[in-house]
Short mmCIF file of C-alpha atoms in Angstrom, two decimals:
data_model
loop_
_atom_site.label_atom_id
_atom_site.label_comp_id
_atom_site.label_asym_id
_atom_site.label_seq_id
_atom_site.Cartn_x
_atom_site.Cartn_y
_atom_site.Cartn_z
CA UNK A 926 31.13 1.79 -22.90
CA UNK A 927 32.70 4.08 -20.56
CA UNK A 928 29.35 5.62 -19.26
CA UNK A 929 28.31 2.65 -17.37
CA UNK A 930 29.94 3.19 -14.15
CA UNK A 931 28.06 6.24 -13.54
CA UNK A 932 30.44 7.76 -11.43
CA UNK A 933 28.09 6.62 -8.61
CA UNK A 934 27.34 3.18 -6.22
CA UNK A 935 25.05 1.08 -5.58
CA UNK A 936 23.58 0.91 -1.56
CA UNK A 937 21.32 -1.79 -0.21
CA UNK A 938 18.41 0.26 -1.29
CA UNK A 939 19.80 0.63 -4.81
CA UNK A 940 19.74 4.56 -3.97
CA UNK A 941 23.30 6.81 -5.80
CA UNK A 942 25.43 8.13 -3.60
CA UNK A 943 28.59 9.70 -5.55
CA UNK A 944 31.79 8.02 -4.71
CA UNK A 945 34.20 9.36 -2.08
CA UNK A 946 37.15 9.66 -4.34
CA UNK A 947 37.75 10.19 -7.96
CA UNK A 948 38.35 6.11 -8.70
CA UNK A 949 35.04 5.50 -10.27
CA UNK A 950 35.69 8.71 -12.60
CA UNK A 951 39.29 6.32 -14.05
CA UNK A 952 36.93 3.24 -13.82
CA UNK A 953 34.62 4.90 -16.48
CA UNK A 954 37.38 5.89 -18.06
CA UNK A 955 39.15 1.82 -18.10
CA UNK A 956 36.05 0.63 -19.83
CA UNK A 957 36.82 1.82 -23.03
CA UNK A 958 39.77 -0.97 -23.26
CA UNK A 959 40.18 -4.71 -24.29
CA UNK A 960 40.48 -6.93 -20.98
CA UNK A 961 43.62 -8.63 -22.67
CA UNK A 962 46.41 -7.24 -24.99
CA UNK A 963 49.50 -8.68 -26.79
CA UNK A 964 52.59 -9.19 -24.97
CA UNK A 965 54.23 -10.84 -28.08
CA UNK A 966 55.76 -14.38 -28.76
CA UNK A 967 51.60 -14.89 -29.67
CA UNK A 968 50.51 -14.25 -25.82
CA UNK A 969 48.31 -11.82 -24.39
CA UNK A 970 48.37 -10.24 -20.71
CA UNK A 971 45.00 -9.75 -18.59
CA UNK A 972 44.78 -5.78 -18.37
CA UNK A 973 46.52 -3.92 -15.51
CA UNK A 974 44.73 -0.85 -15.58
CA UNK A 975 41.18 -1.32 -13.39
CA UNK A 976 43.01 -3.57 -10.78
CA UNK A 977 45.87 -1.11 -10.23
CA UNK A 978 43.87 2.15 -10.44
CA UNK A 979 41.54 0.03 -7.40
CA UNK A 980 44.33 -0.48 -5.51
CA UNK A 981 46.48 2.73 -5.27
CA UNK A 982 42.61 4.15 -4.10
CA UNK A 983 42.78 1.64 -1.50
CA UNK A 984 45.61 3.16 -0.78
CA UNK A 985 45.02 6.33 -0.27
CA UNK A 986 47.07 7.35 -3.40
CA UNK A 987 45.05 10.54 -4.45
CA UNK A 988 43.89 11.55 -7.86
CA UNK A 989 47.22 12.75 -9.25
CA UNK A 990 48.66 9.08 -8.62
CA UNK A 991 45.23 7.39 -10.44
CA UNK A 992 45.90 10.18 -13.23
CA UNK A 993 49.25 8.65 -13.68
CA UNK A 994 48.51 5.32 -13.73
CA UNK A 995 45.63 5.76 -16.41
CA UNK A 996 48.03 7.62 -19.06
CA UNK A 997 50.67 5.21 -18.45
CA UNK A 998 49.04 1.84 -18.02
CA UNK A 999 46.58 2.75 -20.99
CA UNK A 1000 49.07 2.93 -23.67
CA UNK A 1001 49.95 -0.59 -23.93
CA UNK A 1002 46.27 -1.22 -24.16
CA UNK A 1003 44.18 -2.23 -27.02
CA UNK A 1004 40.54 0.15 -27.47
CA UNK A 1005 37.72 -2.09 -27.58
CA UNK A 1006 36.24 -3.04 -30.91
CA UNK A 1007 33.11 -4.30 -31.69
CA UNK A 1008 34.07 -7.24 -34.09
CA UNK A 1009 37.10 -8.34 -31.98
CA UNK A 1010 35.30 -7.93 -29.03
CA UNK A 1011 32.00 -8.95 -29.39
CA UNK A 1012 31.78 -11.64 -27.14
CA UNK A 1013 33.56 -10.36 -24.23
CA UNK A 1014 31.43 -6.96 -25.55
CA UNK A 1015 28.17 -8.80 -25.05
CA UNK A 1016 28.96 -10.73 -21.68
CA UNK A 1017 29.72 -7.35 -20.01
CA UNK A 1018 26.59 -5.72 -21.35
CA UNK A 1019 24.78 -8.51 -20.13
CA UNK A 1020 26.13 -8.24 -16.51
CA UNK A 1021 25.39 -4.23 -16.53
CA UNK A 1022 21.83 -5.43 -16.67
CA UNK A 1023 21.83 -8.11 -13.94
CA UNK A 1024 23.53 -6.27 -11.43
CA UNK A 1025 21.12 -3.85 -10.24
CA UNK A 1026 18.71 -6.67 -10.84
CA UNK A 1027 20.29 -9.86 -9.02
CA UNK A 1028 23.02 -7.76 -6.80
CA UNK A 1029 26.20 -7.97 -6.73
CA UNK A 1030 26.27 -11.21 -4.03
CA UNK A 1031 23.58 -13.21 -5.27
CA UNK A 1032 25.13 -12.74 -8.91
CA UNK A 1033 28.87 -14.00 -7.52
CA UNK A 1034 27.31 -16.96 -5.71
CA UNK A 1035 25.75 -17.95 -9.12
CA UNK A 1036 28.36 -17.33 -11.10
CA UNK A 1037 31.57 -18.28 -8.63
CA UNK A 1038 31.86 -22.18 -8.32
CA UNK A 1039 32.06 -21.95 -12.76
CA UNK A 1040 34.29 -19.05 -12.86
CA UNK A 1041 36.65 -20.67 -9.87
CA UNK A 1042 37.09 -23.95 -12.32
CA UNK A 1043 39.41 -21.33 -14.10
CA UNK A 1044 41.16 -19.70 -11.05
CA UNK A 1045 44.67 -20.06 -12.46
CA UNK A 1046 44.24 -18.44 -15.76
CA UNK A 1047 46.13 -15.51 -16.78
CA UNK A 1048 48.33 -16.29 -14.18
CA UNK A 1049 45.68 -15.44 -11.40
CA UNK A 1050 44.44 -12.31 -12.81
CA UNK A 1051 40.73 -12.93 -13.55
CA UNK A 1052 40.22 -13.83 -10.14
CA UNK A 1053 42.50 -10.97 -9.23
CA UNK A 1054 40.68 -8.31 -11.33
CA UNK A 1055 37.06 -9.66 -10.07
CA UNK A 1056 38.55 -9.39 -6.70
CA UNK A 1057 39.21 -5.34 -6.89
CA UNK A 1058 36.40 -4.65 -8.38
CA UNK A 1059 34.05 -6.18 -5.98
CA UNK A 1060 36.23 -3.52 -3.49
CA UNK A 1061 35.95 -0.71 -6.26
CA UNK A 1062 32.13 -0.81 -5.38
CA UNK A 1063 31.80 0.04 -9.44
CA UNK A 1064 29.13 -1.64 -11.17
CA UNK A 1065 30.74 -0.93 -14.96
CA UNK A 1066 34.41 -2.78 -13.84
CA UNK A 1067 32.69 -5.53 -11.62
CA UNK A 1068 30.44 -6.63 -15.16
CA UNK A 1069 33.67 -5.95 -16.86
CA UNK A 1070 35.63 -7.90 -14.20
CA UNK A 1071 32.81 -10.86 -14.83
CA UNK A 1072 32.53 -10.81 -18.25
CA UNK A 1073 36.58 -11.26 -18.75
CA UNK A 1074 37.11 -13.88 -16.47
CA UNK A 1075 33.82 -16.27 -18.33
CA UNK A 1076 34.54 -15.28 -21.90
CA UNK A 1077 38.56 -15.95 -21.02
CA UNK A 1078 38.53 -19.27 -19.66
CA UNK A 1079 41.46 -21.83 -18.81
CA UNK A 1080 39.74 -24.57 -17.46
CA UNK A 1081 41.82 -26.70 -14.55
CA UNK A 1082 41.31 -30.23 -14.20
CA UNK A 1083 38.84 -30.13 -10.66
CA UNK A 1084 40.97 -32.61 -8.62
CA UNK A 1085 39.54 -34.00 -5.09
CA UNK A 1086 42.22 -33.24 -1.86
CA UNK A 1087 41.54 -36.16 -0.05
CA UNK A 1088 45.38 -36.60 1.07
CA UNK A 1089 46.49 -36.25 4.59
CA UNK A 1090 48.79 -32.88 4.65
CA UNK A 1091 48.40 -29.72 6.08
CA UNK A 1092 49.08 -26.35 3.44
CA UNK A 1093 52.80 -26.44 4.99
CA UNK A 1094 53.70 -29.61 5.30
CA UNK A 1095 51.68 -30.26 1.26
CA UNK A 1096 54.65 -27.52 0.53
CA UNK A 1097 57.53 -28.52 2.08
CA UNK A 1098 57.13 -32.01 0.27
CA UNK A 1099 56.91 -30.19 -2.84
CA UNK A 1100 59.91 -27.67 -1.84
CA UNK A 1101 62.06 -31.36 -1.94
CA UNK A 1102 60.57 -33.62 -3.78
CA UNK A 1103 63.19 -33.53 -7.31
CA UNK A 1104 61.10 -34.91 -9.68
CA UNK A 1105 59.12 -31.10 -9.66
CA UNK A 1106 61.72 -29.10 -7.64
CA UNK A 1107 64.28 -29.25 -10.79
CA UNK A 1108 62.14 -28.23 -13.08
CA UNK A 1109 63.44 -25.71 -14.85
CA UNK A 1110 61.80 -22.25 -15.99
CA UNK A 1111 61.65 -21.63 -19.98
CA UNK A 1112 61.89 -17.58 -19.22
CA UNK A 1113 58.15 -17.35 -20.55
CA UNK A 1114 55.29 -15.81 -18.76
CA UNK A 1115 53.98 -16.82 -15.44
CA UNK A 1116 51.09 -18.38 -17.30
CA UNK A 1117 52.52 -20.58 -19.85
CA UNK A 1118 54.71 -21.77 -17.04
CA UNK A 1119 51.73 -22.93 -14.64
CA UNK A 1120 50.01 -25.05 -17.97
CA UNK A 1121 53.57 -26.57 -18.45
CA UNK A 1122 54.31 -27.64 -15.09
CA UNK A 1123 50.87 -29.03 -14.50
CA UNK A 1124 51.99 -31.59 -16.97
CA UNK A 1125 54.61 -32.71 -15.25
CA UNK A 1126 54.80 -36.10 -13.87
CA UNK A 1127 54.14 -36.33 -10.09
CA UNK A 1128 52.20 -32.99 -9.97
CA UNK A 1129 48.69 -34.00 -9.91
CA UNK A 1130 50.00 -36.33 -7.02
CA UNK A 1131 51.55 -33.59 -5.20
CA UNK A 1132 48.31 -31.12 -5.20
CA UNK A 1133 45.82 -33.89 -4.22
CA UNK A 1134 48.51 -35.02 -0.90
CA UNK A 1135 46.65 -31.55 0.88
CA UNK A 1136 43.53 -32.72 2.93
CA UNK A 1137 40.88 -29.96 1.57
CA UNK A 1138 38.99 -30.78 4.97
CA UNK A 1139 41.37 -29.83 7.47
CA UNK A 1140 43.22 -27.30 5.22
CA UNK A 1141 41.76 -23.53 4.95
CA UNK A 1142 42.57 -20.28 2.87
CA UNK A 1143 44.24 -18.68 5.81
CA UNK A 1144 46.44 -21.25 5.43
CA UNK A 1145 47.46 -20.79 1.62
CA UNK A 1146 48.18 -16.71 2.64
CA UNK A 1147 50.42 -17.83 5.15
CA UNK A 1148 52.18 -19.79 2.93
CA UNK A 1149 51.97 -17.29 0.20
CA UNK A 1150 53.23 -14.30 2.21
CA UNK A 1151 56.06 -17.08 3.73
CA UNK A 1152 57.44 -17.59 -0.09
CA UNK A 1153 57.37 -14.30 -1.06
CA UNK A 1154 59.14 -12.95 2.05
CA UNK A 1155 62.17 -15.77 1.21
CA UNK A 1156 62.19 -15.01 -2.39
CA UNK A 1157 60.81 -11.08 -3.40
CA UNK A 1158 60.02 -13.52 -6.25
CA UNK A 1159 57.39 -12.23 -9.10
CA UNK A 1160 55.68 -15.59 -9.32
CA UNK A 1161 55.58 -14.96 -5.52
CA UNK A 1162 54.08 -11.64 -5.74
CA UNK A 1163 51.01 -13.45 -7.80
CA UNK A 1164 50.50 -15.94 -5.34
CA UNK A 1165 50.23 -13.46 -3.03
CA UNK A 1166 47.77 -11.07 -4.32
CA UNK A 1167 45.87 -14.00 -5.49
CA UNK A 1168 45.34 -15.18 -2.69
CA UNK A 1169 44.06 -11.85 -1.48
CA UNK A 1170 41.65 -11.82 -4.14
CA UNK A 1171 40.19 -15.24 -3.42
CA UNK A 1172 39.77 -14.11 0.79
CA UNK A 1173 37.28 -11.21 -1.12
CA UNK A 1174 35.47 -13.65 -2.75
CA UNK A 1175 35.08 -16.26 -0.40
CA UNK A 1176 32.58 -14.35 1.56
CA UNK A 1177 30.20 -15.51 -1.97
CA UNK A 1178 31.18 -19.24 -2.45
CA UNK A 1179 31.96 -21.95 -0.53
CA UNK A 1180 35.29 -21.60 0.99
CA UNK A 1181 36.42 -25.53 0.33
CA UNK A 1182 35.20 -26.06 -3.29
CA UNK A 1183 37.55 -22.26 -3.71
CA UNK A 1184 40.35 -23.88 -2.23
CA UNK A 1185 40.16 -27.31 -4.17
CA UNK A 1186 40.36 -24.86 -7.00
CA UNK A 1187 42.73 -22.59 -6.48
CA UNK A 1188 45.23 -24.63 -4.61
CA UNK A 1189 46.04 -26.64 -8.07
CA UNK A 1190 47.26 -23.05 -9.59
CA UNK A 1191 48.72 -22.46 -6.22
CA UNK A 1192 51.16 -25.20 -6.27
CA UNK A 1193 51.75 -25.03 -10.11
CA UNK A 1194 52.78 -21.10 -9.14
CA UNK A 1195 54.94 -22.33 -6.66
CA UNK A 1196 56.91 -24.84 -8.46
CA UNK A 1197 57.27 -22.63 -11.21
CA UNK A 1198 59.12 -19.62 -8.65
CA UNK A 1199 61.33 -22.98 -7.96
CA UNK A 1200 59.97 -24.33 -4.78
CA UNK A 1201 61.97 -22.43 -2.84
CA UNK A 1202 62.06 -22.86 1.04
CA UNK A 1203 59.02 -20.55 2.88
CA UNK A 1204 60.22 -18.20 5.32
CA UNK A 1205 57.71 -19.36 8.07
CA UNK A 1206 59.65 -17.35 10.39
CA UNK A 1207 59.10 -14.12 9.17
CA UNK A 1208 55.25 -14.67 8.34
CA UNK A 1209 54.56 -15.59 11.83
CA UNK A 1210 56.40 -12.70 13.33
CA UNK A 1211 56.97 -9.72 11.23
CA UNK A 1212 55.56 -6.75 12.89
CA UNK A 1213 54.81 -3.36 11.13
CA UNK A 1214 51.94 -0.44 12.50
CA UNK A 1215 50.05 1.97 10.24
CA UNK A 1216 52.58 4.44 10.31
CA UNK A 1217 54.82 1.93 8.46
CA UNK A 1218 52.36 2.02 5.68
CA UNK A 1219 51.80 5.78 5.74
CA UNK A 1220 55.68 6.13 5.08
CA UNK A 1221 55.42 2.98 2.28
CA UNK A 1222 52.91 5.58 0.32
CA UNK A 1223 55.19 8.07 -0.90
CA UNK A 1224 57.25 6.07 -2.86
CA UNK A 1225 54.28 4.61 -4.14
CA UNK A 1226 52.94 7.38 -5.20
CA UNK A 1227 55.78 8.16 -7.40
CA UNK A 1228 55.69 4.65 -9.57
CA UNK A 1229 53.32 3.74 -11.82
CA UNK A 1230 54.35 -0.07 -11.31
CA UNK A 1231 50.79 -1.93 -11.51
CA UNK A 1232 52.46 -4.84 -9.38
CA UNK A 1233 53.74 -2.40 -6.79
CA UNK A 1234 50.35 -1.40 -5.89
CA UNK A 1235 48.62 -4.23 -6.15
CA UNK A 1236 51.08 -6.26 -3.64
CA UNK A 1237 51.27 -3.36 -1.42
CA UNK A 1238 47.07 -3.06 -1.67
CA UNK A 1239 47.03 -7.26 -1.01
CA UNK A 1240 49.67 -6.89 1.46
CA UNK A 1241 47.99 -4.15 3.83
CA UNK A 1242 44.68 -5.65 3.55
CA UNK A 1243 46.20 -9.33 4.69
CA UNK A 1244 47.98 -7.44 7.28
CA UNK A 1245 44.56 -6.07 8.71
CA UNK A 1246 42.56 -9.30 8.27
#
């Protein structure tokens, strides 16, 4: 499996050129894994490895950093097997062979308005892993990317937002409204928690308040970067490289029908980091300059934290949108 990436991209005239860093080399390398493993208590986590190996490239990490974060990231990973994973197996094989046929952006817009139905599941990171590998440029981890996110589904109900709120003012109802405000977290993961809050009474009122016409995804980063900025909060941290992942992939799908999809998980995200109060403030006018994120790279160059680099990777590329 891992000789599909080739080591090489693809340009608009479907000519190789070889990569200008060693990523696609630990791309290859990713392939040879399961795209979930067991966490225990009967769950299973959406694998780390390809998404944070894309970002700490995007970051300028260097090879020793991407060498790191393979042997460490790998071992809690699960080799692929042919019985196990045949289906997921298959998918991805199949998307190795429409790539270079389709392309990469006629194949999203296809594929995008089914896979977006499922935007919340594994706590974001389907549409988080599709996300970095459409930036990876790597043909192996974008079918991989693909073939995870439609043979792992968790279909969301598709609700209309035909209510009259903006993104902020849709979240600081939620923020006090008590009847999903006191709900209280069961310590599981991120994912269990968005399916149980989205049965909670009052939600499905609170996500369709947002008018989807006026409303837009710049919107839903502000807010995300405003609740992570009060809180620091892992929940947070999702909804903030989430959202980064859906601004990638908006440039292959309609950018309403990806909001009325993701804002459900959005909101279910939210309530379950406890609503708390967005620092508007600080989204609107924290500064920082390049240099700030030239310091920020030593220390992350030292950790092998996959959430590190992916919210510092979301982070820098919001900042520069």
């Amino acid at each position: 499996m891992g000789a599909v990436g080739e080591n090489a991209h693809m340009t608009s005239d479907h000519t190789h050129l070889p990569y200008p860093s060693t990523l696609h080399d630990w791309l290859d390398k990713s392939q040879d894994y399961a795209a979930l493993y067991p966490a225990g208590g009967g769950e299973q986590f959406a694998s780390h490895l390809p998404m944070a190996l894309t970002a700490a490239d995007a970051l300028g990490l260097g090879d020793e950093a991407l060498a790191a974060i393979h042997t460490h990231l790998s071992r809690e990973l699960l080799p692929l097997e042919s019985e196990r994973d045949q289906a997921y197996c298959t998918l991805r094989q199949s998307f190795v062979a429409l790539l270079p046929k389709h392309g990469l952006a006629a194949l999203l817009r296809e594929e995008l308005p089914h896979l977006l139905r499922s935007a919340p599941a594994h706590a974001f990171h389907c549409m988080i892993r599709l996300g970095c590998a459409v930036t990876s440029d790597h043909l192996g981890e974008q079918a991989s990317a693909l073939a995870a996110w439609k043979n792992y589904p968790e279909y969301w109900p598709a609700m209309a937002l035909t209510g009259r709120k903006s993104v902020q003012d849709a979240v600081e109802s939620i923020a006090v409204n008590r009847q999903l405000n006191s709900y209280q977290r069961q310590h599981r993961s991120i994912e269990t928690e968005m399916k149980t809050v989205r049965l909670q009474p009052h939600f499905w009122e609170a996500v369709t308040a947002l008018d989807a016409n006026q409303a837009s995804l710049a919107e839903v980063a502000r807010a995300s970067l405003a609740v992570f900025l009060s809180t620091r909060n892992f929940t947070a941290l999702h909804m903030l490289t989430a959202t980064h992942a859906a601004r990638v992939l908006c440039a292959y799908v309609d950018e309403r029908l990806l909001l009325t999809l993701l804002w459900p998980g959005w909101v279910a995200a939210y309530i379950t980091a406890a609503c708390p109060a967005p620092d508007w403030r600080a989204a609107d006018t924290g500064q920082s300059a390049e240099q700030d994120w030239d310091a920020a790279k030593l220390g992350l160059s030292r950790t092998c934290n996959a959430h590190a680099h992916k919210l510092a990777y979301s982070s820098l590329e919001e900042w520069r949108h």
